[in-house]
PDB file of C-alpha atoms in Angstrom:
ATOM      1  CA  TRP H  26       0.173  -0.070  -0.115  1.00 82.00           C
ATOM      2  CA  ALA H  27       1.177   3.322  -1.207  1.00 79.00           C
ATOM      3  CA  HIS H  28       0.566   6.796  -0.478  1.00 80.00           C
ATOM      4  CA  THR H  29       2.495   9.819  -2.527  1.00 77.00           C
ATOM      5  CA  ASP H  30       2.100  13.433  -1.867  1.00 78.00           C
ATOM      6  CA  MET H  31       4.752  15.769  -3.356  1.00 73.00           C
ATOM      7  CA  ASP H  32       4.889  19.582  -3.414  1.00 75.00           C
ATOM      8  CA  PRO H  33       5.360  20.661  -6.512  1.00 72.00           C
ATOM      9  CA  GLY H  34       3.687  18.009  -8.155  1.00 67.00           C
ATOM     10  CA  ASN H  35       0.410  16.184  -9.056  1.00 68.00           C
ATOM     11  CA  SER H  36      -2.316  15.243  -6.768  1.00 73.00           C
ATOM     12  CA  ALA H  37      -1.625  12.809  -4.006  1.00 80.00           C
ATOM     13  CA  THR H  38      -1.978   9.089  -5.198  1.00 79.00           C
ATOM     14  CA  THR H  39      -2.870   6.140  -2.749  1.00 84.00           C
ATOM     15  CA  GLY H  40      -3.454   2.450  -3.548  1.00 82.00           C
ATOM     16  CA  LEU H  41      -2.510  -0.984  -3.631  1.00 84.00           C
ATOM     17  CA  VAL H  42       0.621  -1.471  -6.154  1.00 81.00           C
ATOM     18  CA  ASP H  43       3.047  -3.919  -7.354  1.00 82.00           C
ATOM     19  CA  ASN H  44       6.818  -3.130  -6.504  1.00 77.00           C
ATOM     20  CA  GLY H  45       8.203  -5.862  -8.573  1.00 77.00           C
ATOM     21  CA  SER H  46       7.094  -9.108  -7.889  1.00 87.00           C
ATOM     22  CA  THR H  47       9.811 -11.625  -8.985  1.00 91.00           C
ATOM     23  CA  ILE H  48      10.270 -15.357  -9.712  1.00 94.00           C
ATOM     24  CA  GLY H  49      13.765 -16.648 -10.778  1.00 95.00           C
ATOM     25  CA  PHE H  50      16.526 -19.174 -10.228  1.00 95.00           C
ATOM     26  CA  LYS H  51      20.172 -18.737  -8.791  1.00 97.00           C
ATOM     27  CA  HIS H  52      22.884 -21.248  -8.566  1.00 98.00           C
ATOM     28  CA  SER H  53      26.285 -21.746  -7.222  1.00 97.00           C
ATOM     29  CA  HIS H  54      29.155 -24.193  -7.959  1.00 98.00           C
ATOM     30  CA  GLU H  55      32.729 -24.804  -6.444  1.00 97.00           C
ATOM     31  CA  ILE H  56      34.761 -24.936  -9.556  1.00 97.00           C
ATOM     32  CA  SER H  57      37.863 -25.559  -7.516  1.00 96.00           C
ATOM     33  CA  PRO H  58      38.838 -24.913  -4.088  1.00 96.00           C
ATOM     34  CA  GLY H  59      38.745 -21.317  -3.398  1.00 94.00           C
ATOM     35  CA  LEU H  60      36.771 -20.406  -6.883  1.00 97.00           C
ATOM     36  CA  THR H  61      33.108 -20.577  -7.084  1.00 98.00           C
ATOM     37  CA  GLY H  62      30.937 -19.736 -10.055  1.00 98.00           C
ATOM     38  CA  PHE H  63      27.592 -18.456  -9.593  1.00 98.00           C
ATOM     39  CA  LEU H  64      24.623 -17.284 -11.831  1.00 98.00           C
ATOM     40  CA  LYS H  65      21.267 -15.704 -11.202  1.00 98.00           C
ATOM     41  CA  ALA H  66      18.248 -14.714 -13.361  1.00 97.00           C
ATOM     42  CA  GLU H  67      14.797 -13.043 -12.368  1.00 95.00           C
ATOM     43  CA  LEU H  68      11.569 -12.432 -13.996  1.00 93.00           C
ATOM     44  CA  GLU H  69       8.927  -9.986 -13.310  1.00 91.00           C
ATOM     45  CA  PHE H  70       4.968 -10.169 -13.169  1.00 89.00           C
ATOM     46  CA  ASP H  71       2.320  -7.689 -11.595  1.00 86.00           C
ATOM     47  CA  ALA H  72       0.789  -8.998  -8.601  1.00 86.00           C
ATOM     48  CA  ASP H  73      -1.946  -6.659  -7.675  1.00 82.00           C
ATOM     49  CA  ASP H  74      -4.140  -6.238 -10.956  1.00 79.00           C
ATOM     50  CA  LYS H  75      -5.674  -9.135 -12.870  1.00 81.00           C
ATOM     51  CA  ALA H  76      -7.362  -7.416 -15.745  1.00 82.00           C
ATOM     52  CA  GLY H  77      -4.708  -6.997 -18.651  1.00 78.00           C
ATOM     53  CA  ASN H  78      -2.075  -8.740 -16.746  1.00 82.00           C
ATOM     54  CA  GLY H  79       0.556 -10.347 -18.949  1.00 82.00           C
ATOM     55  CA  GLY H  80       1.872 -12.565 -16.399  1.00 85.00           C
ATOM     56  CA  LEU H  81       5.712 -12.835 -16.601  1.00 88.00           C
ATOM     57  CA  ASN H  82       6.024  -9.519 -18.147  1.00 85.00           C
ATOM     58  CA  ALA H  83       9.308  -7.782 -17.292  1.00 84.00           C
ATOM     59  CA  PHE H  84      13.207  -8.443 -16.618  1.00 86.00           C
ATOM     60  CA  ASP H  85      15.189  -7.708 -13.725  1.00 87.00           C
ATOM     61  CA  GLU H  86      18.586  -9.298 -13.119  1.00 92.00           C
ATOM     62  CA  ALA H  87      20.493 -11.904 -15.013  1.00 96.00           C
ATOM     63  CA  TYR H  88      24.392 -12.457 -14.550  1.00 97.00           C
ATOM     64  CA  ILE H  89      26.970 -15.031 -14.298  1.00 98.00           C
ATOM     65  CA  GLY H  90      30.290 -14.695 -12.488  1.00 98.00           C
ATOM     66  CA  VAL H  91      33.072 -16.023 -10.309  1.00 98.00           C
ATOM     67  CA  LYS H  92      34.198 -15.338  -6.623  1.00 98.00           C
ATOM     68  CA  GLY H  93      37.190 -16.159  -4.343  1.00 97.00           C
ATOM     69  CA  ASP H  94      40.138 -14.697  -2.549  1.00 96.00           C
ATOM     70  CA  PHE H  95      40.683 -12.108  -5.394  1.00 96.00           C
ATOM     71  CA  GLY H  96      36.808 -10.925  -4.727  1.00 97.00           C
ATOM     72  CA  LYS H  97      33.869 -10.912  -7.184  1.00 98.00           C
ATOM     73  CA  VAL H  98      33.465 -10.498 -10.687  1.00 98.00           C
ATOM     74  CA  TRP H  99      30.365 -10.831 -12.620  1.00 98.00           C
ATOM     75  CA  VAL H 100      28.686 -10.004 -16.070  1.00 98.00           C
ATOM     76  CA  GLY H 101      24.964  -9.317 -17.123  1.00 96.00           C
ATOM     77  CA  SER H 102      22.542  -7.272 -15.732  1.00 94.00           C
ATOM     78  CA  ASP H 103      22.281  -6.322 -12.104  1.00 94.00           C
ATOM     79  CA  ASP H 104      22.287  -3.315  -9.777  1.00 92.00           C
ATOM     80  CA  SER H 105      25.227  -1.409 -10.226  1.00 94.00           C
ATOM     81  CA  VAL H 106      27.769  -1.248  -7.735  1.00 96.00           C
ATOM     82  CA  TYR H 107      27.140   2.540  -7.445  1.00 96.00           C
ATOM     83  CA  GLU H 108      23.551   1.794  -6.810  1.00 94.00           C
ATOM     84  CA  GLN H 109      24.225  -1.184  -4.424  1.00 94.00           C
ATOM     85  CA  ASN H 110      26.677   1.414  -2.274  1.00 96.00           C
ATOM     86  CA  ILE H 111      25.561   4.707  -2.525  1.00 95.00           C
ATOM     87  CA  ASP H 112      22.064   5.083  -4.192  1.00 92.00           C
ATOM     88  CA  TYR H 113      20.368   3.073  -1.132  1.00 86.00           C
ATOM     89  CA  VAL H 114      16.999   4.786  -0.416  1.00 86.00           C
ATOM     90  CA  VAL H 115      15.631   4.341  -3.783  1.00 84.00           C
ATOM     91  CA  ASN H 116      15.608   0.529  -3.308  1.00 78.00           C
ATOM     92  CA  PHE H 117      13.345   0.598  -0.449  1.00 76.00           C
ATOM     93  CA  PHE H 118      10.849   2.884  -2.215  1.00 71.00           C
ATOM     94  CA  GLU H 119      11.232   2.118  -5.790  1.00 69.00           C
ATOM     95  CA  TYR H 120       7.445   2.849  -6.440  1.00 65.00           C
ATOM     96  CA  ALA H 121       7.354   6.537  -6.241  1.00 61.00           C
ATOM     97  CA  GLU H 122       5.688   8.840  -8.279  1.00 56.00           C
ATOM     98  CA  TYR H 123       8.680  11.296  -8.467  1.00 59.00           C
ATOM     99  CA  ASN H 124      12.132   9.333  -9.091  1.00 63.00           C
ATOM    100  CA  ILE H 125      14.063   9.473  -5.944  1.00 73.00           C
ATOM    101  CA  GLY H 126      17.298   8.120  -7.400  1.00 80.00           C
ATOM    102  CA  GLY H 127      20.458   9.735  -7.810  1.00 84.00           C
ATOM    103  CA  SER H 128      21.402  11.455 -11.155  1.00 86.00           C
ATOM    104  CA  TYR H 129      23.746   8.874 -12.958  1.00 87.00           C
ATOM    105  CA  SER H 130      23.191   7.036 -16.215  1.00 84.00           C
ATOM    106  CA  THR H 131      25.546   3.903 -16.379  1.00 85.00           C
ATOM    107  CA  GLY H 132      22.548   1.612 -16.740  1.00 80.00           C
ATOM    108  CA  GLU H 133      22.153  -1.833 -15.103  1.00 87.00           C
ATOM    109  CA  GLY H 134      22.754  -3.971 -18.354  1.00 87.00           C
ATOM    110  CA  ASP H 135      25.758  -5.160 -20.191  1.00 89.00           C
ATOM    111  CA  LEU H 136      27.721  -4.534 -16.960  1.00 94.00           C
ATOM    112  CA  VAL H 137      31.097  -6.251 -16.016  1.00 97.00           C
ATOM    113  CA  GLN H 138      31.535  -5.453 -12.211  1.00 98.00           C
ATOM    114  CA  TYR H 139      33.935  -6.394  -9.407  1.00 98.00           C
ATOM    115  CA  VAL H 140      34.226  -5.876  -5.623  1.00 98.00           C
ATOM    116  CA  SER H 141      37.424  -6.553  -3.902  1.00 98.00           C
ATOM    117  CA  PRO H 142      37.768  -8.664  -0.394  1.00 96.00           C
ATOM    118  CA  SER H 143      37.887  -6.591   2.667  1.00 95.00           C
ATOM    119  CA  MET H 144      41.359  -5.358   3.488  1.00 94.00           C
ATOM    120  CA  GLY H 145      41.330  -4.038   6.989  1.00 94.00           C
ATOM    121  CA  GLY H 146      37.656  -2.937   6.719  1.00 95.00           C
ATOM    122  CA  PHE H 147      38.398  -1.356   3.125  1.00 97.00           C
ATOM    123  CA  SER H 148      36.975  -2.579  -0.075  1.00 97.00           C
ATOM    124  CA  ALA H 149      37.367  -1.403  -3.559  1.00 98.00           C
ATOM    125  CA  PHE H 150      34.522  -1.783  -6.324  1.00 98.00           C
ATOM    126  CA  GLY H 151      34.085  -0.639  -9.857  1.00 98.00           C
ATOM    127  CA  ALA H 152      31.876  -1.319 -13.216  1.00 97.00           C
ATOM    128  CA  VAL H 153      32.457  -0.719 -16.797  1.00 95.00           C
ATOM    129  CA  GLN H 154      29.487  -1.026 -19.238  1.00 91.00           C
ATOM    130  CA  ILE H 155      30.106  -2.703 -22.463  1.00 87.00           C
ATOM    131  CA  ASN H 156      27.829  -0.629 -24.858  1.00 77.00           C
ATOM    132  CA  SER H 157      27.178  -1.891 -28.597  1.00 69.00           C
ATOM    133  CA  ASN H 158      27.986   0.111 -31.370  1.00 65.00           C
ATOM    134  CA  GLU H 159      24.057   0.823 -31.748  1.00 60.00           C
ATOM    135  CA  VAL H 160      24.016   2.868 -28.607  1.00 60.00           C
ATOM    136  CA  GLN H 161      25.226   6.415 -28.523  1.00 57.00           C
ATOM    137  CA  GLY H 162      27.815   7.868 -26.206  1.00 56.00           C
ATOM    138  CA  SER H 163      30.897   6.418 -24.815  1.00 62.00           C
ATOM    139  CA  ALA H 164      31.477   2.965 -25.536  1.00 70.00           C
ATOM    140  CA  TYR H 165      32.858   2.114 -22.129  1.00 86.00           C
ATOM    141  CA  PRO H 166      31.084   4.447 -19.133  1.00 89.00           C
ATOM    142  CA  TYR H 167      32.188   3.395 -15.628  1.00 93.00           C
ATOM    143  CA  GLN H 168      31.933   3.379 -12.219  1.00 96.00           C
ATOM    144  CA  LEU H 169      34.581   3.523  -9.288  1.00 98.00           C
ATOM    145  CA  GLY H 170      34.564   3.306  -5.556  1.00 98.00           C
ATOM    146  CA  VAL H 171      35.506   2.680  -1.841  1.00 98.00           C
ATOM    147  CA  SER H 172      33.850   1.503   1.126  1.00 98.00           C
ATOM    148  CA  TYR H 173      35.025   1.107   4.621  1.00 98.00           C
ATOM    149  CA  ALA H 174      33.087  -0.894   7.352  1.00 96.00           C
ATOM    150  CA  VAL H 175      33.893  -1.269  10.965  1.00 94.00           C
ATOM    151  CA  ASP H 176      31.612  -2.681  13.694  1.00 93.00           C
ATOM    152  CA  ALA H 177      28.371  -0.938  13.030  1.00 95.00           C
ATOM    153  CA  VAL H 178      29.324   1.738  10.639  1.00 97.00           C
ATOM    154  CA  THR H 179      29.812   1.587   7.222  1.00 97.00           C
ATOM    155  CA  VAL H 180      30.892   4.445   4.804  1.00 98.00           C
ATOM    156  CA  ALA H 181      31.011   4.460   0.880  1.00 98.00           C
ATOM    157  CA  LEU H 182      32.351   7.114  -1.707  1.00 98.00           C
ATOM    158  CA  ALA H 183      31.647   6.486  -5.438  1.00 98.00           C
ATOM    159  CA  LEU H 184      31.636   8.109  -8.900  1.00 97.00           C
ATOM    160  CA  ASP H 185      29.639   7.652 -12.053  1.00 94.00           C
ATOM    161  CA  SER H 186      31.450   8.706 -15.233  1.00 92.00           C
ATOM    162  CA  ASN H 187      28.144   9.194 -16.870  1.00 88.00           C
ATOM    163  CA  ASP H 188      29.644   8.965 -20.166  1.00 83.00           C
ATOM    164  CA  GLY H 189      26.938   6.871 -21.774  1.00 72.00           C
ATOM    165  CA  TYR H 190      23.324   7.333 -22.698  1.00 66.00           C
ATOM    166  CA  THR H 191      20.434   5.973 -20.664  1.00 63.00           C
ATOM    167  CA  ALA H 192      19.328   2.874 -23.114  1.00 63.00           C
ATOM    168  CA  TYR H 193      20.492   0.155 -20.527  1.00 63.00           C
ATOM    169  CA  SER H 194      18.195   1.180 -17.579  1.00 62.00           C
ATOM    170  CA  LYS H 195      15.419   3.184 -19.263  1.00 59.00           C
ATOM    171  CA  GLY H 196      14.848   1.582 -22.787  1.00 60.00           C
ATOM    172  CA  ALA H 197      15.224   4.311 -25.107  1.00 58.00           C
ATOM    173  CA  ALA H 198      18.572   5.916 -26.196  1.00 61.00           C
ATOM    174  CA  THR H 199      17.739   9.192 -24.734  1.00 64.00           C
ATOM    175  CA  PRO H 200      20.553  11.931 -24.460  1.00 64.00           C
ATOM    176  CA  ASP H 201      22.046  12.320 -21.084  1.00 70.00           C
ATOM    177  CA  ALA H 202      21.939  15.498 -19.216  1.00 73.00           C
ATOM    178  CA  ASN H 203      25.731  15.886 -19.624  1.00 81.00           C
ATOM    179  CA  ASN H 204      28.516  13.861 -18.841  1.00 81.00           C
ATOM    180  CA  GLU H 205      29.863  15.278 -15.751  1.00 89.00           C
ATOM    181  CA  ASN H 206      30.733  12.886 -13.162  1.00 93.00           C
ATOM    182  CA  THR H 207      28.259  11.716 -10.688  1.00 94.00           C
ATOM    183  CA  TYR H 208      29.708  11.712  -6.919  1.00 97.00           C
ATOM    184  CA  GLY H 209      28.032   9.993  -4.235  1.00 97.00           C
ATOM    185  CA  LEU H 210      28.867   9.470  -0.537  1.00 98.00           C
ATOM    186  CA  ARG H 211      26.797   7.121   1.969  1.00 97.00           C
ATOM    187  CA  VAL H 212      27.023   6.570   5.840  1.00 98.00           C
ATOM    188  CA  ALA H 213      25.114   4.009   7.509  1.00 97.00           C
ATOM    189  CA  TYR H 214      24.885   2.776  11.149  1.00 97.00           C
ATOM    190  CA  GLU H 215      23.541  -0.597  12.169  1.00 95.00           C
ATOM    191  CA  MET H 216      22.514  -1.826  15.624  1.00 92.00           C
ATOM    192  CA  ASP H 217      20.766  -5.415  15.567  1.00 92.00           C
ATOM    193  CA  ASN H 218      17.685  -4.910  13.584  1.00 95.00           C
ATOM    194  CA  VAL H 219      17.900  -1.230  13.055  1.00 96.00           C
ATOM    195  CA  MET H 220      19.682   0.474  10.242  1.00 95.00           C
ATOM    196  CA  VAL H 221      19.931   4.086   9.436  1.00 96.00           C
ATOM    197  CA  SER H 222      21.373   5.601   6.412  1.00 95.00           C
ATOM    198  CA  GLY H 223      22.204   8.742   4.952  1.00 96.00           C
ATOM    199  CA  GLU H 224      23.620   9.807   1.492  1.00 96.00           C
ATOM    200  CA  TYR H 225      24.527  12.817  -0.651  1.00 96.00           C
ATOM    201  CA  GLN H 226      24.717  12.860  -4.492  1.00 96.00           C
ATOM    202  CA  THR H 227      26.001  15.872  -6.611  1.00 96.00           C
ATOM    203  CA  ARG H 228      26.409  16.285 -10.374  1.00 93.00           C
ATOM    204  CA  SER H 229      27.567  19.588 -11.649  1.00 92.00           C
ATOM    205  CA  ASP H 230      24.616  21.712 -13.441  1.00 89.00           C
ATOM    206  CA  VAL H 231      22.196  18.823 -13.064  1.00 89.00           C
ATOM    207  CA  GLN H 232      21.188  18.471  -9.406  1.00 89.00           C
ATOM    208  CA  ASN H 233      22.495  18.043  -5.527  1.00 93.00           C
ATOM    209  CA  GLN H 234      20.444  15.418  -3.820  1.00 91.00           C
ATOM    210  CA  PHE H 235      20.418  13.917  -0.151  1.00 92.00           C
ATOM    211  CA  GLY H 236      18.295  11.154   1.564  1.00 90.00           C
ATOM    212  CA  LEU H 237      17.917   9.693   4.917  1.00 92.00           C
ATOM    213  CA  ILE H 238      16.289   6.563   5.581  1.00 92.00           C
ATOM    214  CA  GLY H 239      15.689   4.442   8.743  1.00 93.00           C
ATOM    215  CA  VAL H 240      15.038   0.796   8.246  1.00 91.00           C
ATOM    216  CA  TYR H 241      13.832  -1.939  10.998  1.00 93.00           C
TER     217      TYR H 241
END
């Protein structure tokens, strides 16, 4: 059940909605000691409206990768490492009349992503999007970042190059606002079943944005 009211904007909306009901499968296999392969695929359906419902009618994640002492690397469609580490609030409220996600354009498709093992609490992560020659913009938009976790506190800092178009996350190859980098910072505190997370994202000549969320 969702109620959305914003100013300025349209009138308030209230109703039962579907926020991405998903059916899928995942698998992992130990290729050799210290090296594990894994994969995941997800298809979505609308669970709230029966009339006009097409059943499995949307696509979310599909990737394959390996992990071990070197970290984790995977290829395919998935939430980007920037989204996972910085753009946290939107994942708890994806059904929003107003897009509360950050302004970054490297999409969720055709990604090669990497996360390093933790080294004294520090971990590095990165992603590059391998665009086809049919998509305008740079062939290799990228994301880079670092996180630090100690006890109940996590801090993450990252950037998105914004060199590509939005075709891989929004369907149409629409021009991006500009190719200025997006920079993001997130600080989170977890205590037992309670998590509080704050984030700040900025992109020159586009927007500055902050968010705060508490989750139990």
